[in-house]
mmCIF file of C-alpha atoms in Angstrom:
data_model
loop_
_atom_site.group_PDB
_atom_site.id
_atom_site.type_symbol
_atom_site.label_atom_id
_atom_site.label_comp_id
_atom_site.label_asym_id
_atom_site.label_seq_id
_atom_site.Cartn_x
_atom_site.Cartn_y
_atom_site.Cartn_z
ATOM 1 C CA MET S 1 0.000 0.000 0.000
ATOM 2 C CA ALA S 2 1.265 3.491 -0.841
ATOM 3 C CA ASP S 3 2.156 4.928 2.554
ATOM 4 C CA MET S 4 0.575 8.142 3.812
ATOM 5 C CA GLY S 5 1.627 9.406 7.206
ATOM 6 C CA GLY S 6 4.023 11.581 9.144
ATOM 7 C CA ASP S 7 7.116 10.422 7.275
ATOM 8 C CA GLN S 8 5.551 11.389 3.962
ATOM 9 C CA VAL S 9 4.522 14.814 5.282
ATOM 10 C CA GLU S 10 8.112 15.474 6.323
ATOM 11 C CA GLU S 11 9.434 14.215 2.971
ATOM 12 C CA ALA S 12 7.133 16.584 1.081
ATOM 13 C CA VAL S 13 8.107 19.548 3.247
ATOM 14 C CA ALA S 14 11.820 18.767 2.895
ATOM 15 C CA GLY S 15 11.472 18.739 -0.888
ATOM 16 C CA CYS S 16 9.624 22.053 -0.785
ATOM 17 C CA THR S 17 12.176 23.880 1.319
ATOM 18 C CA ALA S 18 15.117 22.424 -0.602
ATOM 19 C CA ALA S 19 13.688 23.705 -3.884
ATOM 20 C CA LEU S 20 12.774 27.162 -2.602
ATOM 21 C CA ARG S 21 15.877 27.767 -0.496
ATOM 22 C CA THR S 22 17.865 28.405 -3.658
ATOM 23 C CA ALA S 23 15.795 31.559 -4.241
ATOM 24 C CA VAL S 24 15.547 33.096 -0.740
ATOM 25 C CA ASP S 25 17.344 36.202 -1.972
ATOM 26 C CA ARG S 26 14.517 36.988 -4.424
ATOM 27 C CA ASN S 27 11.538 39.217 -3.630
ATOM 28 C CA TRP S 28 8.782 36.609 -3.511
ATOM 29 C CA ALA S 29 6.091 39.268 -3.159
ATOM 30 C CA GLU S 30 6.863 40.471 -6.691
ATOM 31 C CA VAL S 31 6.630 37.056 -8.380
ATOM 32 C CA ARG S 32 3.335 35.424 -9.288
ATOM 33 C CA ALA S 33 3.068 31.771 -8.230
ATOM 34 C CA GLY S 34 2.464 29.940 -11.496
ATOM 35 C CA ARG S 35 -1.179 30.131 -12.566
ATOM 36 C CA LEU S 36 -2.384 31.333 -9.170
ATOM 37 C CA ASP S 37 -3.594 34.829 -8.405
ATOM 38 C CA TRP S 38 -1.270 34.858 -5.364
ATOM 39 C CA ASN S 39 2.372 35.861 -5.364
ATOM 40 C CA CYS S 40 5.001 33.445 -4.084
ATOM 41 C CA HIS S 41 5.130 34.994 -0.614
ATOM 42 C CA GLU S 42 1.365 34.711 -0.185
ATOM 43 C CA THR S 43 1.463 31.132 -1.460
ATOM 44 C CA ALA S 44 4.202 30.125 0.984
ATOM 45 C CA VAL S 45 2.244 31.614 3.883
ATOM 46 C CA HIS S 46 -0.826 29.717 2.673
ATOM 47 C CA VAL S 47 1.106 26.429 2.745
ATOM 48 C CA ALA S 48 2.218 27.008 6.330
ATOM 49 C CA ASP S 49 -1.277 28.118 7.330
ATOM 50 C CA ASP S 50 -2.839 24.953 5.885
ATOM 51 C CA LEU S 51 -0.294 22.685 7.569
ATOM 52 C CA VAL S 52 -0.901 24.126 11.016
ATOM 53 C CA ALA S 53 -4.671 24.300 10.466
ATOM 54 C CA TYR S 54 -4.781 20.610 9.565
ATOM 55 C CA ALA S 55 -2.663 19.761 12.598
ATOM 56 C CA ALA S 56 -4.918 21.836 14.841
ATOM 57 C CA ASN S 57 -8.165 20.342 13.566
ATOM 58 C CA LEU S 58 -6.865 16.806 13.932
ATOM 59 C CA ALA S 59 -5.265 17.369 17.340
ATOM 60 C CA GLY S 60 -8.261 19.338 18.627
ATOM 61 C CA ARG S 61 -10.803 16.860 17.207
ATOM 62 C CA ALA S 62 -12.665 19.769 15.582
ATOM 63 C CA GLN S 63 -16.119 18.656 14.428
ATOM 64 C CA ASP S 64 -18.022 21.566 12.903
ATOM 65 C CA ALA S 65 -15.467 24.146 11.766
ATOM 66 C CA TYR S 66 -11.790 24.964 11.661
ATOM 67 C CA VAL S 67 -10.184 25.775 15.000
ATOM 68 C CA PRO S 68 -10.614 29.593 15.125
ATOM 69 C CA PHE S 69 -7.115 30.974 14.668
ATOM 70 C CA GLU S 70 -4.916 32.099 11.797
ATOM 71 C CA LEU S 71 -1.181 32.030 11.219
ATOM 72 C CA ARG S 72 0.490 35.452 11.175
ATOM 73 C CA LEU S 73 4.165 36.079 10.542
ATOM 74 C CA ASP S 74 6.148 38.504 12.660
ATOM 75 C CA ASP S 75 6.903 41.769 10.925
ATOM 76 C CA GLY S 76 10.159 41.587 9.020
ATOM 77 C CA THR S 77 10.175 37.803 8.544
ATOM 78 C CA ASP S 78 12.367 37.082 5.532
ATOM 79 C CA ASN S 79 12.120 34.187 3.109
ATOM 80 C CA SER S 80 14.472 32.012 5.156
ATOM 81 C CA GLY S 81 12.281 32.582 8.186
ATOM 82 C CA LEU S 82 9.201 31.745 6.148
ATOM 83 C CA LEU S 83 10.735 28.439 5.084
ATOM 84 C CA HIS S 84 11.447 27.716 8.756
ATOM 85 C CA VAL S 85 7.773 28.299 9.465
ATOM 86 C CA ILE S 86 6.843 25.789 6.752
ATOM 87 C CA GLU S 87 9.276 23.271 8.230
ATOM 88 C CA THR S 88 7.836 23.810 11.706
ATOM 89 C CA THR S 89 4.175 23.598 10.725
ATOM 90 C CA GLY S 90 4.974 20.517 8.656
ATOM 91 C CA ALA S 91 6.613 18.914 11.694
ATOM 92 C CA LEU S 92 3.508 19.719 13.750
ATOM 93 C CA LEU S 93 1.240 18.021 11.228
ATOM 94 C CA ALA S 94 3.551 15.015 10.958
ATOM 95 C CA ALA S 95 3.628 14.579 14.738
ATOM 96 C CA THR S 96 -0.141 14.939 14.993
ATOM 97 C CA VAL S 97 -0.716 12.335 12.290
ATOM 98 C CA ARG S 98 1.620 9.896 14.047
ATOM 99 C CA THR S 99 -0.078 10.246 17.423
ATOM 100 C CA THR S 100 -3.734 10.305 16.364
ATOM 101 C CA PRO S 101 -5.663 7.009 16.560
ATOM 102 C CA ARG S 102 -6.820 5.684 13.193
ATOM 103 C CA GLU S 103 -10.532 5.962 14.053
ATOM 104 C CA VAL S 104 -10.425 9.698 14.856
ATOM 105 C CA ARG S 105 -12.032 12.026 12.331
ATOM 106 C CA ALA S 106 -12.016 15.816 12.413
ATOM 107 C CA PHE S 107 -13.585 18.604 10.405
ATOM 108 C CA HIS S 108 -12.733 19.321 6.814
ATOM 109 C CA PRO S 109 -15.431 20.787 4.584
ATOM 110 C CA TYR S 110 -15.024 18.771 1.407
ATOM 111 C CA PRO S 111 -16.780 16.665 0.495
ATOM 112 C CA PHE S 112 -18.203 14.846 3.528
ATOM 113 C CA ARG S 113 -17.186 17.274 6.309
ATOM 114 C CA SER S 114 -14.562 15.082 7.956
ATOM 115 C CA ALA S 115 -11.205 13.406 7.407
ATOM 116 C CA ASP S 116 -9.083 10.901 9.300
ATOM 117 C CA ARG S 117 -5.343 11.084 9.981
ATOM 118 C CA VAL S 118 -4.525 9.670 6.548
ATOM 119 C CA GLY S 119 -6.773 12.249 4.921
ATOM 120 C CA PHE S 120 -5.140 15.132 6.774
ATOM 121 C CA ALA S 121 -1.675 13.827 5.903
ATOM 122 C CA ALA S 122 -2.673 13.512 2.254
ATOM 123 C CA MET S 123 -4.205 16.992 2.154
ATOM 124 C CA GLY S 124 -1.114 18.510 3.732
ATOM 125 C CA ILE S 125 1.138 16.743 1.250
ATOM 126 C CA ALA S 126 -1.072 17.820 -1.655
ATOM 127 C CA GLU S 127 -0.887 21.459 -0.538
ATOM 128 C CA VAL S 128 2.908 21.257 -0.258
ATOM 129 C CA LEU S 129 3.518 19.489 -3.574
ATOM 130 C CA LEU S 130 1.123 21.567 -5.647
ATOM 131 C CA HIS S 131 1.987 24.965 -4.223
ATOM 132 C CA THR S 132 5.716 24.262 -4.324
ATOM 133 C CA HIS S 133 5.174 23.583 -8.025
ATOM 134 C CA ASP S 134 3.342 26.919 -8.324
ATOM 135 C CA MET S 135 6.110 28.850 -6.590
ATOM 136 C CA ALA S 136 8.904 27.034 -8.399
ATOM 137 C CA THR S 137 7.194 27.782 -11.723
ATOM 138 C CA GLY S 138 7.007 31.481 -10.904
ATOM 139 C CA LEU S 139 10.579 31.625 -9.666
ATOM 140 C CA GLY S 140 11.942 29.556 -12.542
ATOM 141 C CA LEU S 141 13.219 26.773 -10.275
ATOM 142 C CA PRO S 142 13.392 23.041 -11.053
ATOM 143 C CA TYR S 143 11.003 20.961 -8.955
ATOM 144 C CA ARG S 144 9.642 17.447 -9.217
ATOM 145 C CA PRO S 145 8.618 15.544 -6.087
ATOM 146 C CA ALA S 146 9.138 11.832 -5.599
ATOM 147 C CA GLU S 147 6.761 9.869 -7.819
ATOM 148 C CA GLN S 148 5.660 7.817 -4.804
ATOM 149 C CA LEU S 149 4.386 10.946 -3.040
ATOM 150 C CA ALA S 150 2.302 11.991 -6.033
ATOM 151 C CA GLU S 151 0.984 8.439 -6.434
ATOM 152 C CA SER S 152 -0.005 8.367 -2.774
ATOM 153 C CA VAL S 153 -1.902 11.654 -3.045
ATOM 154 C CA LEU S 154 -3.815 10.345 -6.061
ATOM 155 C CA GLY S 155 -4.610 7.012 -4.414
ATOM 156 C CA TRP S 156 -5.852 8.549 -1.168
ATOM 157 C CA LEU S 157 -7.469 11.825 -2.280
ATOM 158 C CA PHE S 158 -8.374 11.493 -5.970
ATOM 159 C CA PRO S 159 -10.347 8.246 -6.263
ATOM 160 C CA HIS S 160 -12.384 9.748 -9.100
ATOM 161 C CA VAL S 161 -9.299 10.382 -11.267
ATOM 162 C CA GLN S 162 -8.093 7.623 -13.562
ATOM 163 C CA PRO S 163 -4.379 6.969 -13.002
ATOM 164 C CA GLY S 164 -2.118 8.086 -15.819
ATOM 165 C CA PRO S 165 1.179 6.718 -17.085
ATOM 166 C CA ALA S 166 3.005 8.764 -14.432
ATOM 167 C CA ALA S 167 1.609 10.069 -11.150
ATOM 168 C CA TRP S 168 3.077 13.581 -11.008
ATOM 169 C CA PRO S 169 1.841 14.754 -14.438
ATOM 170 C CA THR S 170 -1.532 13.159 -13.625
ATOM 171 C CA LEU S 171 -1.779 15.071 -10.357
ATOM 172 C CA LEU S 172 -0.854 18.320 -12.094
ATOM 173 C CA TRP S 173 -3.490 17.677 -14.757
ATOM 174 C CA ALA S 174 -6.137 16.721 -12.165
ATOM 175 C CA THR S 175 -5.626 20.043 -10.377
ATOM 176 C CA GLY S 176 -5.666 22.244 -13.473
ATOM 177 C CA ARG S 177 -1.903 22.703 -13.630
ATOM 178 C CA GLY S 178 -0.967 20.791 -16.739
ATOM 179 C CA GLU S 179 -2.037 18.805 -19.768
ATOM 180 C CA LEU S 180 -2.371 15.066 -20.183
ATOM 181 C CA PRO S 181 -2.558 13.469 -23.648
ATOM 182 C CA GLY S 182 -6.043 12.262 -24.464
ATOM 183 C CA ARG S 183 -7.728 14.098 -21.604
ATOM 184 C CA ALA S 184 -9.600 17.390 -21.619
ATOM 185 C CA PRO S 185 -8.144 20.262 -19.564
ATOM 186 C CA VAL S 186 -9.366 20.490 -15.958
ATOM 187 C CA THR S 187 -10.831 23.850 -14.985
ATOM 188 C CA ASP S 188 -12.608 22.935 -11.754
ATOM 189 C CA TRP S 189 -11.495 20.293 -9.297
ATOM 190 C CA ARG S 190 -11.819 18.962 -5.763
ATOM 191 C CA TRP S 191 -10.243 16.139 -3.841
ATOM 192 C CA TYR S 192 -12.260 13.497 -2.005
ATOM 193 C CA ASN S 193 -11.836 12.353 1.561
ATOM 194 C CA ASN S 194 -13.582 9.056 2.152
ATOM 195 C CA LEU S 195 -17.207 8.798 3.210
ATOM 196 C CA VAL S 196 -18.002 7.400 6.685
ATOM 197 C CA LEU S 197 -21.556 6.434 7.620
ATOM 198 C CA PRO S 198 -22.284 5.939 11.322
ATOM 199 C CA ALA S 199 -24.573 3.090 12.378
ATOM 200 C CA GLU S 200 -25.622 2.171 15.917
ATOM 201 C CA ARG S 201 -22.587 0.052 16.806
ATOM 202 C CA LEU S 202 -20.539 0.362 13.635
ATOM 203 C CA ASP S 203 -18.951 2.879 11.330
ATOM 204 C CA LEU S 204 -19.120 2.168 7.620
ATOM 205 C CA VAL S 205 -15.711 3.462 6.499
ATOM 206 C CA GLY S 206 -15.220 4.093 2.792
ATOM 207 C CA ILE S 207 -12.257 2.209 1.350
ATOM 208 C CA ARG S 208 -9.927 4.332 -0.786
ATOM 209 C CA PRO S 209 -8.201 2.993 -3.916
ATOM 210 C CA ALA S 210 -4.822 2.814 -2.146
ATOM 211 C CA ALA S 211 -6.356 0.684 0.613
ATOM 212 C CA ALA S 212 -8.272 -1.411 -1.925
ATOM 213 C CA ARG S 213 -5.013 -2.235 -3.713
ATOM 214 C CA ASP S 214 -3.465 -3.389 -0.445
ATOM 215 C CA LEU S 215 -6.496 -5.535 0.408
ATOM 216 C CA ARG S 216 -6.483 -7.136 -3.007
ATOM 217 C CA LEU S 217 -2.811 -8.000 -2.603
ATOM 218 C CA GLY S 218 -3.429 -9.697 0.748
ATOM 219 C CA GLY S 219 -2.825 -6.789 3.149
ATOM 220 C CA ASP S 220 -5.105 -5.310 5.788
ATOM 221 C CA GLY S 221 -5.897 -2.076 3.923
ATOM 222 C CA GLY S 222 -4.914 -0.055 6.980
ATOM 223 C CA PHE S 223 -7.636 -1.601 9.164
ATOM 224 C CA ASP S 224 -7.301 -3.642 12.348
ATOM 225 C CA TRP S 225 -9.269 -6.813 11.540
ATOM 226 C CA ILE S 226 -10.643 -9.317 13.996
ATOM 227 C CA ASP S 227 -9.455 -12.916 13.682
ATOM 228 C CA GLY S 228 -10.331 -14.341 10.293
ATOM 229 C CA GLY S 229 -10.609 -11.014 8.520
ATOM 230 C CA PRO S 230 -10.795 -9.679 5.992
ATOM 231 C CA TYR S 231 -13.072 -12.266 4.431
ATOM 232 C CA GLU S 232 -12.482 -13.217 0.804
ATOM 233 C CA GLY S 233 -15.606 -11.379 -0.349
ATOM 234 C CA THR S 234 -14.171 -8.113 0.933
ATOM 235 C CA ARG S 235 -10.916 -8.721 -0.936
ATOM 236 C CA ASP S 236 -12.870 -9.492 -4.118
ATOM 237 C CA ALA S 237 -14.927 -6.297 -3.713
ATOM 238 C CA ALA S 238 -11.716 -4.328 -3.218
ATOM 239 C CA GLY S 239 -10.490 -5.772 -6.489
ATOM 240 C CA PHE S 240 -13.619 -4.594 -8.304
ATOM 241 C CA LEU S 241 -13.192 -1.114 -6.779
ATOM 242 C CA LEU S 242 -9.591 -1.030 -7.919
ATOM 243 C CA LYS S 243 -10.554 -2.101 -11.431
ATOM 244 C CA ALA S 244 -13.158 0.693 -11.616
ATOM 245 C CA TYR S 245 -10.580 3.210 -10.347
ATOM 246 C CA GLU S 246 -7.983 2.146 -12.877
ATOM 247 C CA GLY S 247 -10.636 2.290 -15.599
ATOM 248 C CA GLY S 248 -11.642 5.819 -14.638
ATOM 249 C CA VAL S 249 -15.268 4.919 -13.774
ATOM 250 C CA HIS S 250 -15.088 4.743 -9.983
ATOM 251 C CA ARG S 251 -17.542 6.959 -8.092
ATOM 252 C CA PRO S 252 -16.179 7.204 -4.542
ATOM 253 C CA GLU S 253 -19.522 7.315 -2.730
ATOM 254 C CA PHE S 254 -20.616 4.103 -4.479
ATOM 255 C CA GLY S 255 -17.631 2.031 -3.486
ATOM 256 C CA VAL S 256 -16.874 -0.429 -0.707
ATOM 257 C CA PHE S 257 -17.033 0.164 3.038
ATOM 258 C CA ALA S 258 -15.202 -1.586 5.849
ATOM 259 C CA LEU S 259 -17.461 -2.306 8.813
ATOM 260 C CA VAL S 260 -15.576 -1.022 11.847
ATOM 261 C CA ARG S 261 -16.876 -1.880 15.301
ATOM 262 C CA ARG S 262 -17.008 1.288 17.347
ATOM 263 C CA GLU S 263 -16.374 -0.360 20.724
ATOM 264 C CA ASP S 264 -12.865 -1.490 19.819
ATOM 265 C CA GLY S 265 -12.071 0.031 16.394
ATOM 266 C CA ARG S 266 -11.732 -3.365 14.745
ATOM 267 C CA ALA S 267 -12.972 -4.197 11.260
ATOM 268 C CA ILE S 268 -15.387 -7.111 11.038
ATOM 269 C CA GLY S 269 -16.485 -7.191 7.405
ATOM 270 C CA GLY S 270 -17.222 -5.361 4.189
ATOM 271 C CA LEU S 271 -20.293 -3.898 2.519
ATOM 272 C CA GLY S 272 -20.705 -1.949 -0.668
ATOM 273 C CA PHE S 273 -22.071 -1.330 -4.122
ATOM 274 C CA HIS S 274 -21.293 -3.369 -7.215
ATOM 275 C CA SER S 275 -21.248 -0.151 -9.253
ATOM 276 C CA ALA S 276 -22.814 3.286 -9.453
ATOM 277 C CA PRO S 277 -26.591 3.434 -10.087
ATOM 278 C CA ASP S 278 -27.729 2.697 -13.621
ATOM 279 C CA GLY S 279 -29.919 4.990 -15.698
ATOM 280 C CA GLU S 280 -33.014 3.859 -13.831
ATOM 281 C CA GLY S 281 -31.485 4.505 -10.425
ATOM 282 C CA ARG S 282 -30.929 0.822 -9.654
ATOM 283 C CA VAL S 283 -27.825 -0.357 -7.829
ATOM 284 C CA GLU S 284 -26.763 -3.710 -6.399
ATOM 285 C CA ILE S 285 -25.349 -4.231 -2.904
ATOM 286 C CA GLY S 286 -23.144 -7.013 -1.525
ATOM 287 C CA TYR S 287 -21.727 -7.713 1.929
ATOM 288 C CA ASP S 288 -19.879 -10.196 4.098
ATOM 289 C CA LEU S 289 -18.723 -10.627 7.688
ATOM 290 C CA THR S 290 -15.857 -12.545 9.191
ATOM 291 C CA GLU S 291 -17.133 -15.707 10.817
ATOM 292 C CA ALA S 292 -16.316 -14.478 14.332
ATOM 293 C CA ALA S 293 -18.640 -11.472 13.891
ATOM 294 C CA ARG S 294 -21.669 -13.344 12.643
ATOM 295 C CA GLY S 295 -24.838 -13.845 14.658
ATOM 296 C CA HIS S 296 -24.805 -10.417 16.345
ATOM 297 C CA GLY S 297 -26.953 -8.416 13.915
ATOM 298 C CA TYR S 298 -24.036 -6.428 12.504
ATOM 299 C CA ALA S 299 -24.826 -7.207 8.871
ATOM 300 C CA THR S 300 -28.462 -6.137 9.219
ATOM 301 C CA GLU S 301 -27.454 -2.938 10.996
ATOM 302 C CA ALA S 302 -24.893 -2.065 8.337
ATOM 303 C CA LEU S 303 -27.216 -2.918 5.442
ATOM 304 C CA ARG S 304 -30.010 -0.751 6.864
ATOM 305 C CA THR S 305 -27.606 2.151 7.310
ATOM 306 C CA LEU S 306 -26.286 1.970 3.765
ATOM 307 C CA ALA S 307 -29.766 1.475 2.329
ATOM 308 C CA ASP S 308 -31.127 4.496 4.191
ATOM 309 C CA TRP S 309 -28.250 6.631 2.926
ATOM 310 C CA ALA S 310 -28.573 5.449 -0.661
ATOM 311 C CA LEU S 311 -32.349 5.751 -0.941
ATOM 312 C CA ALA S 312 -32.250 9.298 0.418
ATOM 313 C CA ARG S 313 -30.318 10.306 -2.721
ATOM 314 C CA ASP S 314 -31.986 11.578 -5.876
ATOM 315 C CA ASP S 315 -29.998 9.222 -8.112
ATOM 316 C CA VAL S 316 -31.037 5.976 -6.359
ATOM 317 C CA ARG S 317 -34.509 4.493 -6.781
ATOM 318 C CA SER S 318 -33.977 0.869 -5.827
ATOM 319 C CA LEU S 319 -31.434 -1.470 -4.262
ATOM 320 C CA PHE S 320 -30.856 -5.088 -5.208
ATOM 321 C CA ALA S 321 -29.116 -7.960 -3.474
ATOM 322 C CA THR S 322 -28.554 -11.472 -4.815
ATOM 323 C CA VAL S 323 -28.248 -14.306 -2.303
ATOM 324 C CA ASP S 324 -27.405 -17.980 -2.808
ATOM 325 C CA THR S 325 -30.375 -20.263 -2.399
ATOM 326 C CA ALA S 326 -28.609 -22.202 0.358
ATOM 327 C CA ASN S 327 -27.503 -19.120 2.276
ATOM 328 C CA THR S 328 -30.439 -18.784 4.648
ATOM 329 C CA PRO S 329 -28.618 -16.502 7.154
ATOM 330 C CA SER S 330 -27.950 -13.940 4.404
ATOM 331 C CA GLN S 331 -31.549 -14.194 3.244
ATOM 332 C CA ALA S 332 -32.605 -13.365 6.784
ATOM 333 C CA VAL S 333 -30.290 -10.329 6.801
ATOM 334 C CA VAL S 334 -31.787 -8.745 3.689
ATOM 335 C CA THR S 335 -35.320 -9.536 4.846
ATOM 336 C CA ARG S 336 -34.751 -7.908 8.236
ATOM 337 C CA ALA S 337 -33.292 -4.884 6.422
ATOM 338 C CA GLY S 338 -36.588 -4.448 4.551
ATOM 339 C CA PHE S 339 -35.802 -6.120 1.219
ATOM 340 C CA THR S 340 -38.436 -8.218 -0.548
ATOM 341 C CA LYS S 341 -37.763 -11.295 -2.672
ATOM 342 C CA VAL S 342 -38.584 -10.516 -6.311
ATOM 343 C CA SER S 343 -37.222 -13.520 -8.223
ATOM 344 C CA GLU S 344 -35.551 -16.900 -7.943
ATOM 345 C CA ASP S 345 -33.479 -18.913 -10.415
ATOM 346 C CA GLU S 346 -30.419 -21.142 -10.566
ATOM 347 C CA ALA S 347 -28.201 -18.113 -9.792
ATOM 348 C CA GLY S 348 -29.950 -17.558 -6.484
ATOM 349 C CA LEU S 349 -32.583 -15.324 -4.952
ATOM 350 C CA ALA S 350 -32.956 -11.658 -5.877
ATOM 351 C CA PHE S 351 -34.164 -9.165 -3.282
ATOM 352 C CA GLU S 352 -35.192 -5.560 -3.811
ATOM 353 C CA LEU S 353 -35.751 -2.479 -1.670
ATOM 354 C CA ARG S 354 -37.373 0.492 -3.350
ATOM 355 C CA ALA S 355 -37.432 4.148 -2.371
ATOM 356 C CA GLY S 356 -40.628 5.148 -0.613
#
């Protein structure tokens, strides 16, 4: 799995300061930062401000808004001092990411109003890489970050962007900073933190492409699984997610979710969509649990939660689930979740739940 944590934050910041330190004698306030409306001084301050804001929100467990403060430089701070501020705020974010439990989420507005430690690390790295590019472009400096850093940012924050032949040009294209052969220019863009849906005893945690790749290759996807997990169905679903991502057709909110037990933070199964809704608003759902978690109502609870979320959307009219004829426990799960049997053949039983 492409790593995303404190070490990567520090690597990104070190690359930024190394590139910009060669031009500390220039007047950054007089040089526009690439395609931005800001000058290089304003852009550097913005980078530091984002790094410390992300650290503060994560450390302070902010839930509804950014922690109410703003970075301000002392009068007379020169470019060397400004780079020291970037190094320091980067170190604060890196330390916060390392010491924050994996289940903690804090406020970030886009798109689902929260992010976990991996999300905050990825956002900080994205700010550093992209704005260092902007400043280096304006100042005429060479800059290209490690390909692994760019690949990590894409895999954790840009699940809707089809990977390109190289990660760094793809990231520049995806953020309106460059061209990519065969793809239209990007004029408006956002990154995606993963969706988390709370149930009564569980959190349904959206699996990102980077985690899906790790699961498909036999890893844990960054989750702490109970004995026997993840089940093979979850690994297969991760493979389908990864295939959709690599094909450029993945819609992040219609992916796969790990079922994480809130009492101990351990993953017990997977649940998700086979694809995005079709033209008639129909979408199929699948799920599994590790054997040790079965018999406690977790699958029904998770299925009801996902169904309620999906059917509240304008683009979903009905949900389908197909169950093997011999799998009576799974049939009971979909029935308890409100699904009705609509057909039966050699492939199994088909159940449907329609929007009210």
